[in-house]
CSV table of C-alpha atoms in Angstrom, one decimal:
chain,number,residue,atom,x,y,z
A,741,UNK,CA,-1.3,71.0,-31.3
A,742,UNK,CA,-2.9,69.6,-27.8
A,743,UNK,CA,-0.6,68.0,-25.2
A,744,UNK,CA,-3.1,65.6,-24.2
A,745,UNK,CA,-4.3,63.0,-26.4
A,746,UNK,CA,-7.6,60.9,-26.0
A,747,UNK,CA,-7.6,57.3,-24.9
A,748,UNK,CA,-8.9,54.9,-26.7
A,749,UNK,CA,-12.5,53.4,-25.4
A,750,UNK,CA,-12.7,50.5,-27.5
A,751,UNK,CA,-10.1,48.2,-25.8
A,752,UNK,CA,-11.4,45.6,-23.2
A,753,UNK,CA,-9.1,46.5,-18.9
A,754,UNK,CA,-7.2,43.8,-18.3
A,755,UNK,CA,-8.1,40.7,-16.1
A,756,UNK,CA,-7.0,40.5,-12.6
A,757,UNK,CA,-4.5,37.9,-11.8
A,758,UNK,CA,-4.2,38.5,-8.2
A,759,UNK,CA,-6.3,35.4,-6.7
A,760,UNK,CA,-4.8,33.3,-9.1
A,761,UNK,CA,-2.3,32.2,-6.2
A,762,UNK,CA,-4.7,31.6,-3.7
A,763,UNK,CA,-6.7,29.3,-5.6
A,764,UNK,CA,-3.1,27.1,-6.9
A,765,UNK,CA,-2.2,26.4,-3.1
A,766,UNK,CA,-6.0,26.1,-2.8
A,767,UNK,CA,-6.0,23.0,-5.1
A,768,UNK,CA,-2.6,21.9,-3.9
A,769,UNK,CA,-4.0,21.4,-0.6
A,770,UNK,CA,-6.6,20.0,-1.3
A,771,UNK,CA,-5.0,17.7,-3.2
A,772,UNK,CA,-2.6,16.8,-0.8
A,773,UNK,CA,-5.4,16.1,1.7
A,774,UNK,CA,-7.6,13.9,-0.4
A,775,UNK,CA,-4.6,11.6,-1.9
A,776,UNK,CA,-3.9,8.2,-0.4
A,777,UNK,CA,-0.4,7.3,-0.7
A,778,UNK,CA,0.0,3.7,-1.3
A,779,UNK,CA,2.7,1.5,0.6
A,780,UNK,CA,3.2,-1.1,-2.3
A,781,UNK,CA,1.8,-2.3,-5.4
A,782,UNK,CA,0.4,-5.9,-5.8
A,783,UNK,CA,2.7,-8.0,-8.0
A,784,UNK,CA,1.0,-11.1,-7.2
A,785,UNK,CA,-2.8,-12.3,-7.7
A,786,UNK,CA,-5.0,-11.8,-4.5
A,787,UNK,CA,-8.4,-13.3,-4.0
A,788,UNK,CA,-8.6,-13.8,-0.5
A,789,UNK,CA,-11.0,-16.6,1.0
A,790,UNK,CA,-14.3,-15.9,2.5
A,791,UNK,CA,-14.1,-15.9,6.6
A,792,UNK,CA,-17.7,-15.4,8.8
A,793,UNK,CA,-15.4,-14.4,11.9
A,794,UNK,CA,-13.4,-11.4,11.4
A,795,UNK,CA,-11.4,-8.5,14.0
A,796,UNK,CA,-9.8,-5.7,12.4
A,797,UNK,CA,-6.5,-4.5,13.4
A,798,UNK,CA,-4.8,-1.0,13.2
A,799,UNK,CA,-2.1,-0.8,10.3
A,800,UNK,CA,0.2,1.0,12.2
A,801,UNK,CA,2.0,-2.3,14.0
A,802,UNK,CA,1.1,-5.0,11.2
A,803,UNK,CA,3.7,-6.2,8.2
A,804,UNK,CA,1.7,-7.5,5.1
A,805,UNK,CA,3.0,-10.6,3.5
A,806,UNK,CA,1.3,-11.4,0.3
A,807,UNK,CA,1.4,-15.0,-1.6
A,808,UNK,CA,0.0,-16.1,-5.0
A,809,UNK,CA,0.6,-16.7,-8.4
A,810,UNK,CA,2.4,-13.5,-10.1
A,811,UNK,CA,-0.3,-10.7,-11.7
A,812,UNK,CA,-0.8,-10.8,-15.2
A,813,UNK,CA,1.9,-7.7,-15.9
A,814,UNK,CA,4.5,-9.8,-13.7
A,815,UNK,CA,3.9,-13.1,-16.0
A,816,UNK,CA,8.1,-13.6,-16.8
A,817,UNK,CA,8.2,-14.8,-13.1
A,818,UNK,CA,6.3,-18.1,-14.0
A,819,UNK,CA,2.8,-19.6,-12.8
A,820,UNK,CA,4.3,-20.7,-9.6
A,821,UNK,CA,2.9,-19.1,-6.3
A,822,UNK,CA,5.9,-16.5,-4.9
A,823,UNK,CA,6.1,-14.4,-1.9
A,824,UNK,CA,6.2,-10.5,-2.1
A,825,UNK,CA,7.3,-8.5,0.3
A,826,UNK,CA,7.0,-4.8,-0.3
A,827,UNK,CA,7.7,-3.9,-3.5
A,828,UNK,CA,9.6,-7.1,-4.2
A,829,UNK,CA,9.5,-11.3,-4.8
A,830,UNK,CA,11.6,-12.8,-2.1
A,831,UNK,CA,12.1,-16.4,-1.2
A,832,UNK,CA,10.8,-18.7,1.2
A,833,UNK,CA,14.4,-18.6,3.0
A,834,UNK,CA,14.4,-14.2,2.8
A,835,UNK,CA,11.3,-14.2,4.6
A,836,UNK,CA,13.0,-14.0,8.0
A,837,UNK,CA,15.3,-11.4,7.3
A,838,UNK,CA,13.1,-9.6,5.3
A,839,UNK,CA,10.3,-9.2,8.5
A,840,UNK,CA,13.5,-9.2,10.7
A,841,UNK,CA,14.3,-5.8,9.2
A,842,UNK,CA,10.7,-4.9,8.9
A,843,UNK,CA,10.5,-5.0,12.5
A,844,UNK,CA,13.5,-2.9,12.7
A,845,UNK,CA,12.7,-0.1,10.5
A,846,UNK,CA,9.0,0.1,12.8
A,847,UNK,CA,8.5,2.4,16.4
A,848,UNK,CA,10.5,1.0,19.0
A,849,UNK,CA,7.2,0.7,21.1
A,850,UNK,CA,5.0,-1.1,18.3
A,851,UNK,CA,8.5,-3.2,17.7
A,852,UNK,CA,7.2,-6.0,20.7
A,853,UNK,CA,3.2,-6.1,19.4
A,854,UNK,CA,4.4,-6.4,15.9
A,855,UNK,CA,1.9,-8.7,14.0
A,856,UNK,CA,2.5,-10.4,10.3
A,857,UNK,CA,-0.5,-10.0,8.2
A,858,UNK,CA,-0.5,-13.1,5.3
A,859,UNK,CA,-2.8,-11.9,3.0
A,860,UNK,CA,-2.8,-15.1,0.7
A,861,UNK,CA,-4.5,-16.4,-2.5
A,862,UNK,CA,-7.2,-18.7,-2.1
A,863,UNK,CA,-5.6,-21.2,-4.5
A,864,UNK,CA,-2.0,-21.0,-3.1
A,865,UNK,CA,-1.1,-24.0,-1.4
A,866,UNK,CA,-0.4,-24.8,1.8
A,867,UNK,CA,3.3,-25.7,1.7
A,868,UNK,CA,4.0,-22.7,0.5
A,869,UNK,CA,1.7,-21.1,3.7
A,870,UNK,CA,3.3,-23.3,6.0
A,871,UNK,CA,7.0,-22.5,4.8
A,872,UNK,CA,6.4,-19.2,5.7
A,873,UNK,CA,4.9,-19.4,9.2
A,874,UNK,CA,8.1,-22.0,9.6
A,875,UNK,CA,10.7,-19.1,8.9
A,876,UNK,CA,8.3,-16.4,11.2
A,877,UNK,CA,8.9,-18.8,13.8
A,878,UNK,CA,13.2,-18.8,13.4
A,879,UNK,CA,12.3,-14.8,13.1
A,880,UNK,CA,10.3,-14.9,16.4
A,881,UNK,CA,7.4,-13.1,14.8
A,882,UNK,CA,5.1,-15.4,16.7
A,883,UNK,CA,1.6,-13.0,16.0
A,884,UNK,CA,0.2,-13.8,13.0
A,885,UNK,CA,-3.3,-13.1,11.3
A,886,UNK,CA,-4.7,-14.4,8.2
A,887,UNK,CA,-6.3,-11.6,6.0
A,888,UNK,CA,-9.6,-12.6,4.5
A,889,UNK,CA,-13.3,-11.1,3.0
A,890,UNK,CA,-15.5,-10.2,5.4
A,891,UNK,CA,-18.4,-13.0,3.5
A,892,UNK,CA,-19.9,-15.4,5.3
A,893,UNK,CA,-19.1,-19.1,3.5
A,894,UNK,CA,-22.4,-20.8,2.7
């Protein structure tokens, strides 16, 4: 009778697991880098018209209103052109309060160079554009920009 018994030879060592964390946060960071959050989704349809004069603005002081007929997945509001603001339809006669508490919810030192961004459908009509500028006006949101391709119209 020995004390000591042989191993075994035949089995395979185990693998290491000990970088396995450093390459997880690895991945989560890199992750975290390379995702672009979006601000809202697009509920309503959005070709914008050709422009051959175009300025670019920063993002950081500039509220996005969107117009046109509702998206194909948004179809059980109708076929007539509404107004989204965020993530939501409003009304011609919301649109002040909604950019009124826009304005609010921005830096208090971007709050006086705030500009309104109307990123509108080529085939919306313009009632419905000029209703809206009519209601920035009672907001005192007096900056606006239309939002167009950067095409030259031939």
């Amino acid at each position: 009778m020995s004390k000591f018994r042989k191993k075994d030879k035949g089995g395979l060592p185990a693998i290491s697991t000990a970088s396995l964390p450093d390459i997880v946060f690895m991945l989560l960071f890199f992750f975290m880098v390379a995702t672009v959050m979006r601000d809202s989704s697009l509920m309503v349809e959005n070709q914008m018209p050709n422009a051959d004069q175009v300025e670019k603005l920063k993002k950081d002081r500039t509220i996005f209103i969107f117009a046109g007929k509702p998206s194909s997945q948004y179809k059980q509001f109708g076929q007539e052109p509404r107004i989204q603001f965020n993530d939501a339809f409003i009304t011609v006669e919301d649109v002040q309060s909604s950019v009124s508490q826009g304005i609010v919810e921005m830096n208090e030192e971007l709050q006086s160079k705030v500009v309104i961004g109307l990123k509108v459908d080529k085939n919306t009509n313009a009632g419905l554009v000029s209703d809206i500028k009519q209601e920035l006006r009672k907001a005192n949101a007096l900056k606006v920009m239309y939002i167009s391709n950067n095409q030259k119209v031939e």
